[in-house]
Amino acid sequence: MSRRRLLHGTAGAAVAGTLGGCAMGGEADGDTAKGVASAANPLGVKEDAPLEVVIFNGGFGEEYAKAHEAMYRERYPKSQIKHAATQQIAETLQPRFVGGDPPDVVNNSGASQMDFNGLVSQNALTDLGELLDAPSLDDPSVKVRDTLLPGTVDVGSYDGRFLSLNYAYSAYGIWYSQTLFAAKGWEYPRTWDEMIALCKTIKAAGIAPWTYPGRHSRYMSWPIVAAAGKLGGLDVIKALDNLEPNAWRHEAVRAAAEAYYQLAVDGYLQPGAEGMDHIQAQTAWCRGQAAFLSCGSWLESEQKAVTPPDFRMAIAPTPSLTSADKMPYEAFRGAGSEPFIVPAKAKNVRGGLEYLRVMLSRKGASDFTRKVSSLTSVRGAGDGITLGPGLTSVTALIEASNGGAFTWMYNSYYRKLERERIDGACAELFTRRINAAQWCDRVQKSADEFAADPAIKKYKRA
């Protein structure tokens, strides 16, 4: 199971349809384990209540969870913890949700994750707002919410309720090899004009300026939307999330699409990339066949088997389109991933919330990073840990942004819109079968179809 499927897996249509048709909801009427709240026990955990944790056994494995469980057991030695790990999350847990007997904590991830739209619409998830307002484990004077990196709460919120803790943290941007750039005397471009000028130089040196996974062309939608948001401001992205009419035809979106379409028109994409999957494109990039790649911060871990020792991969923000962009160059897309939930009908909701609080401690978060080579959504939890060049550059990206991370939600609210419609439109755009204006029209038509479909639950991002 690749890191990509781990972080971005989706349930099959049959699973999603079944979830949407089953009654799984209700408030936390299954929560029978309640203790007395105190300064030492702010969430009111019943100290001897059993706790059941189910982990997705993918690229991160399950050992990190066993470490978190040990930390929980240190705090509540009378509690018996039942641990399970599976790659078949939906197949294993869907009957238990329907039967009103779900676990207390679920790592709802992987290709067979339970459909979030179905879970949310059936009120099957505990609102984690109480966790956000609880004191952090490390400093009682600091709330848990104030220990989290930007984008963590946004990506786990539905209709204003924080329902999913996305524990891992992914930064998205443009990747390049510091070794290659130093050898050639190239500087990463901060503006789009500089990008095009450098692409011309790179091509003249016999290297493809860009590669991309043509079989998953949505990867190239990420810099387009990021550039549009930086140009026009966060309201442009919120309009996309809210399926507003003509949102994808906004002048900022069109300008960004035209900019990245120029890569295809000017011959700056690696020949044959349209037939590559993500591993093939990333491997070509690691072998020095291309200079730039759009990806997230899981890239270093995913490519560790084929990355040359002296490659020194690094991530950078999408270049500014103009000197009048509303967001600074340093702004980047950053968001939590790897979702954890506490079912509304869990028998030990208090314990489930406390388990997440343990995960969000500095020790819990740093242990995770050491074990799986991925950052968490806890601010500064990677400090003092020896990181690879890629993750080191990610931490530098976060610091340089000075809190300027942003994200979008349409891929979470309406997963098929990105996975099928935008993916297909990008495949056409970067093979020049449609132009940028047609791309905007095509994606807008798809968004309008989603907006008009009464069977699809709609979400409003404020």
Tab-separated table of C-alpha atoms in Angstrom:
chain	number	residue	atom	x	y	z
A	1	MET	CA	0.000	0.000	0.000
A	2	SER	CA	1.658	3.223	-1.133
A	3	ARG	CA	1.766	6.413	0.932
A	4	ARG	CA	-0.396	8.010	-1.757
A	5	ARG	CA	-3.223	5.548	-1.240
A	6	LEU	CA	-2.779	5.931	2.481
A	7	LEU	CA	-3.197	9.686	2.475
A	8	HIS	CA	-5.627	10.072	-0.356
A	9	GLY	CA	-7.520	6.796	-0.587
A	10	THR	CA	-11.243	6.769	-1.224
A	11	ALA	CA	-14.019	4.297	-0.647
A	12	GLY	CA	-15.515	2.603	-3.647
A	13	ALA	CA	-18.841	3.711	-5.042
A	14	ALA	CA	-20.591	0.672	-3.644
A	15	VAL	CA	-19.341	1.389	-0.149
A	16	ALA	CA	-20.293	5.051	-0.389
A	17	GLY	CA	-23.739	4.204	-1.670
A	18	THR	CA	-24.345	1.700	1.099
A	19	LEU	CA	-23.235	4.104	3.773
A	20	GLY	CA	-25.480	6.794	2.392
A	21	GLY	CA	-28.483	4.475	2.611
A	22	CYS	CA	-27.943	3.089	6.106
A	23	ALA	CA	-29.071	4.587	9.397
A	24	MET	CA	-25.916	5.022	11.407
A	25	GLY	CA	-26.624	8.303	13.154
A	26	GLY	CA	-27.839	9.646	16.422
A	27	GLU	CA	-26.164	11.551	19.180
A	28	ALA	CA	-23.691	9.924	21.519
A	29	ASP	CA	-26.363	7.737	23.124
A	30	GLY	CA	-23.901	4.841	23.199
A	31	ASP	CA	-21.514	6.733	25.466
A	32	THR	CA	-21.978	5.062	28.852
A	33	ALA	CA	-18.454	5.727	30.137
A	34	LYS	CA	-18.298	9.098	31.879
A	35	GLY	CA	-15.982	10.107	34.684
A	36	VAL	CA	-15.609	13.225	36.778
A	37	ALA	CA	-13.915	16.130	35.023
A	38	SER	CA	-11.012	17.778	36.828
A	39	ALA	CA	-7.863	19.745	36.074
A	40	ALA	CA	-5.995	16.457	35.648
A	41	ASN	CA	-8.865	14.896	33.694
A	42	PRO	CA	-10.459	17.793	31.761
A	43	LEU	CA	-12.486	15.604	29.402
A	44	GLY	CA	-14.050	13.546	32.192
A	45	VAL	CA	-12.615	10.159	31.227
A	46	LYS	CA	-13.842	7.172	33.217
A	47	GLU	CA	-10.522	5.730	34.357
A	48	ASP	CA	-11.447	2.048	34.165
A	49	ALA	CA	-13.529	2.195	30.986
A	50	PRO	CA	-12.268	-0.046	28.144
A	51	LEU	CA	-11.071	1.667	24.985
A	52	GLU	CA	-11.249	0.166	21.494
A	53	VAL	CA	-9.000	1.542	18.730
A	54	VAL	CA	-9.082	0.474	15.065
A	55	ILE	CA	-6.192	1.583	12.841
A	56	PHE	CA	-5.832	1.550	9.072
A	57	ASN	CA	-2.845	-0.708	8.463
A	58	GLY	CA	-1.384	1.036	5.424
A	59	GLY	CA	1.864	2.802	4.688
A	60	PHE	CA	2.175	4.099	8.252
A	61	GLY	CA	1.632	0.653	9.743
A	62	GLU	CA	0.273	0.264	13.272
A	63	GLU	CA	3.293	0.535	15.577
A	64	TYR	CA	2.824	4.275	16.074
A	65	ALA	CA	-0.694	3.590	17.352
A	66	LYS	CA	0.596	1.030	19.845
A	67	ALA	CA	2.916	3.729	21.202
A	68	HIS	CA	-0.039	6.108	21.582
A	69	GLU	CA	-2.026	3.387	23.318
A	70	ALA	CA	0.847	2.849	25.748
A	71	MET	CA	0.775	6.572	26.566
A	72	TYR	CA	-2.974	6.376	27.189
A	73	ARG	CA	-2.476	3.338	29.415
A	74	GLU	CA	0.100	5.233	31.482
A	75	ARG	CA	-2.544	7.847	32.233
A	76	TYR	CA	-5.328	5.319	32.818
A	77	PRO	CA	-3.730	2.058	33.971
A	78	LYS	CA	-7.104	0.542	34.859
A	79	SER	CA	-8.320	0.819	31.269
A	80	GLN	CA	-8.137	-2.217	29.014
A	81	ILE	CA	-7.304	-1.271	25.419
A	82	LYS	CA	-8.451	-3.398	22.486
A	83	HIS	CA	-6.331	-2.755	19.400
A	84	ALA	CA	-7.066	-3.849	15.837
A	85	ALA	CA	-5.536	-2.960	12.471
A	86	THR	CA	-6.980	-3.600	9.023
A	87	GLN	CA	-6.850	-2.359	5.448
A	88	GLN	CA	-10.572	-3.054	5.054
A	89	ILE	CA	-11.949	-0.235	7.198
A	90	ALA	CA	-15.379	0.044	5.576
A	91	GLU	CA	-15.956	-3.686	5.184
A	92	THR	CA	-14.931	-4.294	8.801
A	93	LEU	CA	-16.665	-1.391	10.512
A	94	GLN	CA	-19.686	-0.516	8.418
A	95	PRO	CA	-21.823	-3.314	9.956
A	96	ARG	CA	-20.815	-2.150	13.434
A	97	PHE	CA	-21.807	1.443	12.699
A	98	VAL	CA	-25.160	0.275	11.382
A	99	GLY	CA	-25.617	-1.978	14.419
A	100	GLY	CA	-24.829	0.845	16.866
A	101	ASP	CA	-21.651	-0.826	18.178
A	102	PRO	CA	-18.708	1.092	16.667
A	103	PRO	CA	-15.212	1.285	18.196
A	104	ASP	CA	-14.194	4.315	20.254
A	105	VAL	CA	-11.484	5.580	17.877
A	106	VAL	CA	-11.199	4.868	14.155
A	107	ASN	CA	-8.396	5.744	11.755
A	108	ASN	CA	-10.743	6.078	8.769
A	109	SER	CA	-8.238	5.972	5.942
A	110	GLY	CA	-7.158	4.001	2.915
A	111	ALA	CA	-8.788	2.965	-0.328
A	112	SER	CA	-11.607	1.360	1.647
A	113	GLN	CA	-12.302	4.199	4.044
A	114	MET	CA	-15.901	4.839	5.070
A	115	ASP	CA	-17.511	7.627	3.062
A	116	PHE	CA	-17.379	10.858	5.058
A	117	ASN	CA	-20.456	12.328	3.399
A	118	GLY	CA	-22.459	9.331	4.542
A	119	LEU	CA	-21.056	9.479	8.074
A	120	VAL	CA	-21.708	13.204	8.377
A	121	SER	CA	-25.219	13.120	6.932
A	122	GLN	CA	-26.165	10.298	9.320
A	123	ASN	CA	-24.795	12.185	12.372
A	124	ALA	CA	-22.532	9.223	13.026
A	125	LEU	CA	-19.553	11.257	14.259
A	126	THR	CA	-18.798	12.989	17.550
A	127	ASP	CA	-18.165	16.718	17.342
A	128	LEU	CA	-14.516	17.132	18.345
A	129	GLY	CA	-14.934	20.786	19.303
A	130	GLU	CA	-14.617	19.870	22.973
A	131	LEU	CA	-11.211	18.378	22.231
A	132	LEU	CA	-10.082	21.597	20.545
A	133	ASP	CA	-11.044	23.641	23.602
A	134	ALA	CA	-9.469	21.238	26.092
A	135	PRO	CA	-6.070	22.088	27.610
A	136	SER	CA	-3.155	20.503	25.785
A	137	LEU	CA	-1.357	17.661	27.496
A	138	ASP	CA	1.943	19.561	27.491
A	139	ASP	CA	0.768	22.962	28.720
A	140	PRO	CA	-2.603	23.317	30.502
A	141	SER	CA	-2.609	27.039	29.716
A	142	VAL	CA	-2.660	26.313	25.957
A	143	LYS	CA	-5.755	24.873	24.268
A	144	VAL	CA	-5.352	21.926	21.934
A	145	ARG	CA	-6.591	24.044	19.013
A	146	ASP	CA	-3.670	26.439	19.516
A	147	THR	CA	-1.123	23.634	19.100
A	148	LEU	CA	-2.316	22.706	15.606
A	149	LEU	CA	-0.853	23.733	12.263
A	150	PRO	CA	-2.933	25.904	9.892
A	151	GLY	CA	-5.510	23.996	7.855
A	152	THR	CA	-5.946	21.130	10.316
A	153	VAL	CA	-9.301	22.282	11.649
A	154	ASP	CA	-10.578	23.487	8.275
A	155	VAL	CA	-10.024	20.200	6.492
A	156	GLY	CA	-11.787	18.237	9.248
A	157	SER	CA	-14.833	20.513	9.552
A	158	TYR	CA	-18.251	19.997	8.026
A	159	ASP	CA	-20.961	22.667	8.351
A	160	GLY	CA	-18.936	24.321	11.102
A	161	ARG	CA	-18.450	21.157	13.167
A	162	PHE	CA	-14.991	19.660	13.679
A	163	LEU	CA	-15.648	15.973	13.033
A	164	SER	CA	-12.342	14.538	11.825
A	165	LEU	CA	-8.827	14.953	13.195
A	166	ASN	CA	-6.466	14.737	10.240
A	167	TYR	CA	-3.364	13.769	12.147
A	168	ALA	CA	-0.635	13.772	9.517
A	169	TYR	CA	0.205	17.114	7.921
A	170	SER	CA	0.731	17.497	4.187
A	171	ALA	CA	2.267	20.536	2.538
A	172	TYR	CA	1.737	20.865	-1.200
A	173	GLY	CA	3.974	22.703	-3.634
A	174	ILE	CA	6.514	22.405	-6.419
A	175	TRP	CA	9.467	20.055	-5.878
A	176	TYR	CA	12.979	20.322	-7.272
A	177	SER	CA	16.469	18.944	-6.626
A	178	GLN	CA	18.712	21.334	-4.721
A	179	THR	CA	21.750	19.451	-6.014
A	180	LEU	CA	20.715	19.843	-9.654
A	181	PHE	CA	19.864	23.520	-9.240
A	182	ALA	CA	23.142	24.275	-7.465
A	183	ALA	CA	25.153	22.463	-10.141
A	184	LYS	CA	23.421	24.399	-12.918
A	185	GLY	CA	23.347	27.730	-11.110
A	186	TRP	CA	19.550	27.858	-11.227
A	187	GLU	CA	17.354	29.638	-8.670
A	188	TYR	CA	13.822	28.559	-7.865
A	189	PRO	CA	11.484	31.096	-9.539
A	190	ARG	CA	9.316	33.293	-7.320
A	191	THR	CA	7.167	34.640	-10.192
A	192	TRP	CA	5.538	32.978	-13.189
A	193	ASP	CA	7.569	35.023	-15.645
A	194	GLU	CA	10.710	33.735	-13.929
A	195	MET	CA	9.323	30.192	-14.127
A	196	ILE	CA	8.802	30.384	-17.883
A	197	ALA	CA	12.251	31.925	-18.402
A	198	LEU	CA	13.876	29.163	-16.350
A	199	CYS	CA	11.890	26.469	-18.173
A	200	LYS	CA	13.396	27.724	-21.434
A	201	THR	CA	16.890	27.444	-19.942
A	202	ILE	CA	16.210	23.974	-18.509
A	203	LYS	CA	14.885	22.665	-21.824
A	204	ALA	CA	17.953	24.019	-23.608
A	205	ALA	CA	20.076	22.001	-21.156
A	206	GLY	CA	18.423	18.804	-22.374
A	207	ILE	CA	16.167	18.295	-19.321
A	208	ALA	CA	12.372	18.359	-19.318
A	209	PRO	CA	11.316	21.364	-17.213
A	210	TRP	CA	8.252	19.559	-15.776
A	211	THR	CA	6.886	16.079	-15.408
A	212	TYR	CA	3.501	15.008	-14.066
A	213	PRO	CA	1.432	11.843	-13.590
A	214	GLY	CA	-0.821	11.949	-16.628
A	215	ARG	CA	-2.865	9.044	-15.326
A	216	HIS	CA	-3.610	11.129	-12.228
A	217	SER	CA	-3.630	14.537	-13.859
A	218	ARG	CA	-5.440	16.165	-10.926
A	219	TYR	CA	-1.984	16.599	-9.373
A	220	MET	CA	-1.557	19.485	-11.796
A	221	SER	CA	-4.848	21.018	-10.653
A	222	TRP	CA	-3.248	21.637	-7.262
A	223	PRO	CA	-0.821	24.340	-8.436
A	224	ILE	CA	-3.554	25.835	-10.629
A	225	VAL	CA	-5.958	26.266	-7.708
A	226	ALA	CA	-3.161	27.357	-5.375
A	227	ALA	CA	-2.028	30.003	-7.860
A	228	ALA	CA	-5.621	31.171	-8.333
A	229	GLY	CA	-6.096	31.495	-4.590
A	230	LYS	CA	-2.872	33.418	-4.178
A	231	LEU	CA	-3.830	35.736	-7.036
A	232	GLY	CA	-7.466	36.372	-6.115
A	233	GLY	CA	-7.556	35.627	-2.394
A	234	LEU	CA	-9.160	32.980	-0.212
A	235	ASP	CA	-12.683	33.970	-1.304
A	236	VAL	CA	-11.877	32.548	-4.736
A	237	ILE	CA	-11.178	29.149	-3.179
A	238	LYS	CA	-14.224	29.326	-0.894
A	239	ALA	CA	-16.411	29.906	-3.936
A	240	LEU	CA	-15.066	26.675	-5.441
A	241	ASP	CA	-15.752	24.830	-2.180
A	242	ASN	CA	-19.308	26.185	-2.032
A	243	LEU	CA	-20.104	25.219	-5.651
A	244	GLU	CA	-20.966	28.810	-6.477
A	245	PRO	CA	-22.078	29.591	-10.042
A	246	ASN	CA	-19.172	30.562	-12.306
A	247	ALA	CA	-16.616	30.059	-9.519
A	248	TRP	CA	-14.353	28.063	-11.852
A	249	ARG	CA	-14.685	30.837	-14.440
A	250	HIS	CA	-13.364	33.485	-12.046
A	251	GLU	CA	-10.651	35.580	-13.697
A	252	ALA	CA	-8.076	34.377	-11.148
A	253	VAL	CA	-8.835	30.718	-11.903
A	254	ARG	CA	-8.684	31.354	-15.625
A	255	ALA	CA	-5.384	33.220	-15.315
A	256	ALA	CA	-3.886	30.342	-13.332
A	257	ALA	CA	-5.171	27.754	-15.814
A	258	GLU	CA	-3.726	29.742	-18.708
A	259	ALA	CA	-0.359	29.966	-16.958
A	260	TYR	CA	-0.027	26.224	-16.423
A	261	TYR	CA	-1.486	25.463	-19.848
A	262	GLN	CA	1.493	27.405	-21.210
A	263	LEU	CA	3.732	24.554	-19.997
A	264	ALA	CA	2.004	22.255	-22.470
A	265	VAL	CA	1.872	24.793	-25.305
A	266	ASP	CA	5.576	25.669	-25.053
A	267	GLY	CA	6.699	22.054	-24.811
A	268	TYR	CA	7.872	22.215	-21.190
A	269	LEU	CA	6.267	18.917	-20.126
A	270	GLN	CA	8.195	15.669	-20.230
A	271	PRO	CA	7.332	13.658	-23.367
A	272	GLY	CA	5.312	10.594	-22.435
A	273	ALA	CA	4.234	11.975	-19.049
A	274	GLU	CA	0.587	11.743	-20.095
A	275	GLY	CA	0.854	7.954	-19.802
A	276	MET	CA	2.657	7.846	-16.440
A	277	ASP	CA	1.240	7.096	-13.032
A	278	HIS	CA	2.508	9.004	-10.005
A	279	ILE	CA	5.346	6.576	-9.199
A	280	GLN	CA	6.625	6.602	-12.776
A	281	ALA	CA	6.573	10.407	-12.976
A	282	GLN	CA	8.222	10.776	-9.578
A	283	THR	CA	10.884	8.225	-10.462
A	284	ALA	CA	11.657	10.055	-13.698
A	285	TRP	CA	12.032	13.222	-11.661
A	286	CYS	CA	14.323	11.500	-9.138
A	287	ARG	CA	16.488	10.310	-12.033
A	288	GLY	CA	16.991	13.880	-13.198
A	289	GLN	CA	14.824	13.579	-16.309
A	290	ALA	CA	12.696	16.566	-15.234
A	291	ALA	CA	13.272	19.579	-13.001
A	292	PHE	CA	9.855	20.288	-11.466
A	293	LEU	CA	7.078	18.140	-10.004
A	294	SER	CA	3.791	19.001	-8.272
A	295	CYS	CA	3.248	16.848	-5.182
A	296	GLY	CA	2.693	16.763	-1.429
A	297	SER	CA	5.058	16.229	1.478
A	298	TRP	CA	4.703	12.444	1.459
A	299	LEU	CA	6.949	12.459	-1.644
A	300	GLU	CA	10.244	11.872	0.163
A	301	SER	CA	8.981	8.806	1.986
A	302	GLU	CA	7.259	7.424	-1.092
A	303	GLN	CA	10.400	7.758	-3.238
A	304	LYS	CA	13.055	6.822	-0.689
A	305	ALA	CA	13.909	3.550	-2.454
A	306	VAL	CA	14.908	5.265	-5.710
A	307	THR	CA	16.092	8.726	-4.650
A	308	PRO	CA	19.868	9.218	-5.117
A	309	PRO	CA	21.669	9.958	-1.826
A	310	ASP	CA	22.797	13.382	-3.015
A	311	PHE	CA	19.514	14.413	-4.663
A	312	ARG	CA	18.452	16.798	-1.837
A	313	MET	CA	14.806	17.183	-2.819
A	314	ALA	CA	13.074	20.370	-1.708
A	315	ILE	CA	9.596	21.867	-1.848
A	316	ALA	CA	8.726	25.466	-2.679
A	317	PRO	CA	5.490	27.474	-2.986
A	318	THR	CA	3.772	27.929	-6.323
A	319	PRO	CA	5.231	31.044	-7.980
A	320	SER	CA	3.245	34.263	-7.774
A	321	LEU	CA	1.334	34.970	-10.984
A	322	THR	CA	1.582	38.759	-10.683
A	323	SER	CA	3.075	41.443	-8.472
A	324	ALA	CA	-0.449	42.194	-7.271
A	325	ASP	CA	-1.325	38.739	-5.902
A	326	LYS	CA	-3.463	39.017	-2.769
A	327	MET	CA	-1.412	36.357	-0.971
A	328	PRO	CA	2.363	36.562	-0.644
A	329	TYR	CA	4.728	34.266	-2.510
A	330	GLU	CA	5.379	32.319	0.729
A	331	ALA	CA	1.731	31.251	1.083
A	332	PHE	CA	1.181	27.556	0.371
A	333	ARG	CA	-1.476	24.875	0.526
A	334	GLY	CA	-1.181	23.010	3.814
A	335	ALA	CA	-3.722	20.641	5.307
A	336	GLY	CA	-4.128	17.732	7.654
A	337	SER	CA	-4.518	14.227	6.312
A	338	GLU	CA	-4.902	10.727	7.773
A	339	PRO	CA	-8.328	11.178	9.445
A	340	PHE	CA	-9.217	9.958	12.937
A	341	ILE	CA	-12.811	9.943	14.165
A	342	VAL	CA	-14.722	9.209	17.359
A	343	PRO	CA	-18.079	7.592	16.505
A	344	ALA	CA	-21.129	9.233	18.070
A	345	LYS	CA	-22.367	5.868	19.369
A	346	ALA	CA	-19.037	4.757	20.795
A	347	LYS	CA	-19.271	3.324	24.299
A	348	ASN	CA	-16.331	5.423	25.486
A	349	VAL	CA	-16.549	8.792	23.732
A	350	ARG	CA	-14.684	10.498	26.606
A	351	GLY	CA	-11.839	8.026	26.235
A	352	GLY	CA	-11.840	8.491	22.471
A	353	LEU	CA	-11.434	12.253	22.837
A	354	GLU	CA	-8.679	11.753	25.391
A	355	TYR	CA	-6.869	9.323	23.103
A	356	LEU	CA	-6.779	12.026	20.433
A	357	ARG	CA	-5.483	14.502	23.022
A	358	VAL	CA	-2.660	12.061	23.791
A	359	MET	CA	-1.886	11.782	20.071
A	360	LEU	CA	-1.676	15.571	19.881
A	361	SER	CA	0.887	15.847	22.668
A	362	ARG	CA	4.439	16.719	21.685
A	363	LYS	CA	5.631	13.238	22.673
A	364	GLY	CA	2.841	11.503	20.772
A	365	ALA	CA	3.442	13.592	17.686
A	366	SER	CA	7.241	13.341	17.699
A	367	ASP	CA	7.057	9.565	18.176
A	368	PHE	CA	4.869	9.381	15.078
A	369	THR	CA	7.350	11.404	13.032
A	370	ARG	CA	10.273	9.244	14.166
A	371	LYS	CA	8.467	6.017	13.354
A	372	VAL	CA	6.928	6.873	9.970
A	373	SER	CA	8.947	9.846	8.622
A	374	SER	CA	5.947	12.122	8.283
A	375	LEU	CA	5.065	15.386	9.984
A	376	THR	CA	1.976	15.636	12.144
A	377	SER	CA	-0.546	18.444	12.492
A	378	VAL	CA	1.057	19.450	15.825
A	379	ARG	CA	3.001	22.682	15.590
A	380	GLY	CA	6.742	22.243	16.187
A	381	ALA	CA	6.515	18.538	16.987
A	382	GLY	CA	9.301	17.769	14.524
A	383	ASP	CA	11.762	20.069	16.289
A	384	GLY	CA	14.916	18.268	17.365
A	385	ILE	CA	14.253	15.264	15.124
A	386	THR	CA	16.684	14.459	12.337
A	387	LEU	CA	14.660	14.813	9.155
A	388	GLY	CA	15.492	14.038	5.554
A	389	PRO	CA	16.102	16.894	3.082
A	390	GLY	CA	12.499	16.815	1.874
A	391	LEU	CA	10.862	17.090	5.289
A	392	THR	CA	13.483	19.634	6.344
A	393	SER	CA	12.409	21.800	3.420
A	394	VAL	CA	8.756	21.290	4.390
A	395	THR	CA	9.414	22.637	7.881
A	396	ALA	CA	11.242	25.606	6.325
A	397	LEU	CA	8.248	26.181	4.042
A	398	ILE	CA	5.884	26.211	7.021
A	399	GLU	CA	8.078	28.587	8.986
A	400	ALA	CA	8.600	30.961	6.062
A	401	SER	CA	4.850	31.237	5.481
A	402	ASN	CA	4.394	32.773	8.939
A	403	GLY	CA	0.996	31.135	9.280
A	404	GLY	CA	0.072	31.793	5.662
A	405	ALA	CA	-1.073	28.291	4.802
A	406	PHE	CA	-4.445	27.808	3.125
A	407	THR	CA	-6.410	24.881	1.760
A	408	TRP	CA	-9.564	23.948	-0.102
A	409	MET	CA	-12.337	21.552	0.760
A	410	TYR	CA	-14.130	20.569	-2.464
A	411	ASN	CA	-11.966	17.446	-2.750
A	412	SER	CA	-13.211	16.389	0.694
A	413	TYR	CA	-16.807	17.584	0.383
A	414	TYR	CA	-17.260	16.203	-3.139
A	415	ARG	CA	-14.492	13.672	-3.703
A	416	LYS	CA	-15.695	12.544	-7.123
A	417	LEU	CA	-15.558	16.112	-8.401
A	418	GLU	CA	-11.778	16.048	-8.067
A	419	ARG	CA	-11.100	12.350	-8.563
A	420	GLU	CA	-13.134	11.989	-11.734
A	421	ARG	CA	-14.196	15.308	-13.246
A	422	ILE	CA	-11.217	17.583	-12.536
A	423	ASP	CA	-8.818	14.711	-13.138
A	424	GLY	CA	-10.296	14.114	-16.569
A	425	ALA	CA	-10.332	17.794	-17.445
A	426	CYS	CA	-6.650	18.142	-16.502
A	427	ALA	CA	-5.770	15.154	-18.656
A	428	GLU	CA	-7.330	16.971	-21.607
A	429	LEU	CA	-5.730	20.320	-20.729
A	430	PHE	CA	-2.160	19.104	-20.481
A	431	THR	CA	-2.386	17.139	-23.725
A	432	ARG	CA	-3.754	20.285	-25.408
A	433	ARG	CA	-7.052	18.699	-26.368
A	434	ILE	CA	-8.776	21.628	-24.644
A	435	ASN	CA	-7.482	25.084	-23.770
A	436	ALA	CA	-7.581	26.919	-20.440
A	437	ALA	CA	-10.951	28.608	-21.054
A	438	GLN	CA	-12.484	25.280	-22.054
A	439	TRP	CA	-10.982	23.686	-18.958
A	440	CYS	CA	-12.683	26.273	-16.756
A	441	ASP	CA	-15.989	25.724	-18.572
A	442	ARG	CA	-15.736	21.953	-18.294
A	443	VAL	CA	-14.969	21.944	-14.565
A	444	GLN	CA	-17.677	24.542	-13.923
A	445	LYS	CA	-20.225	22.375	-15.737
A	446	SER	CA	-19.289	19.459	-13.476
A	447	ALA	CA	-19.526	21.632	-10.355
A	448	ASP	CA	-22.960	22.828	-11.478
A	449	GLU	CA	-24.093	19.215	-11.840
A	450	PHE	CA	-22.986	18.459	-8.305
A	451	ALA	CA	-24.733	21.598	-7.033
A	452	ALA	CA	-27.995	20.620	-8.748
A	453	ASP	CA	-28.015	16.987	-7.605
A	454	PRO	CA	-30.421	16.673	-4.645
A	455	ALA	CA	-28.887	13.330	-3.665
A	456	ILE	CA	-25.549	14.987	-2.824
A	457	LYS	CA	-25.322	16.636	0.578
A	458	LYS	CA	-24.010	20.190	0.262
A	459	TYR	CA	-21.617	21.941	2.620
A	460	LYS	CA	-21.096	25.632	3.203
A	461	ARG	CA	-17.633	26.936	3.969
A	462	ALA	CA	-17.808	30.279	5.748
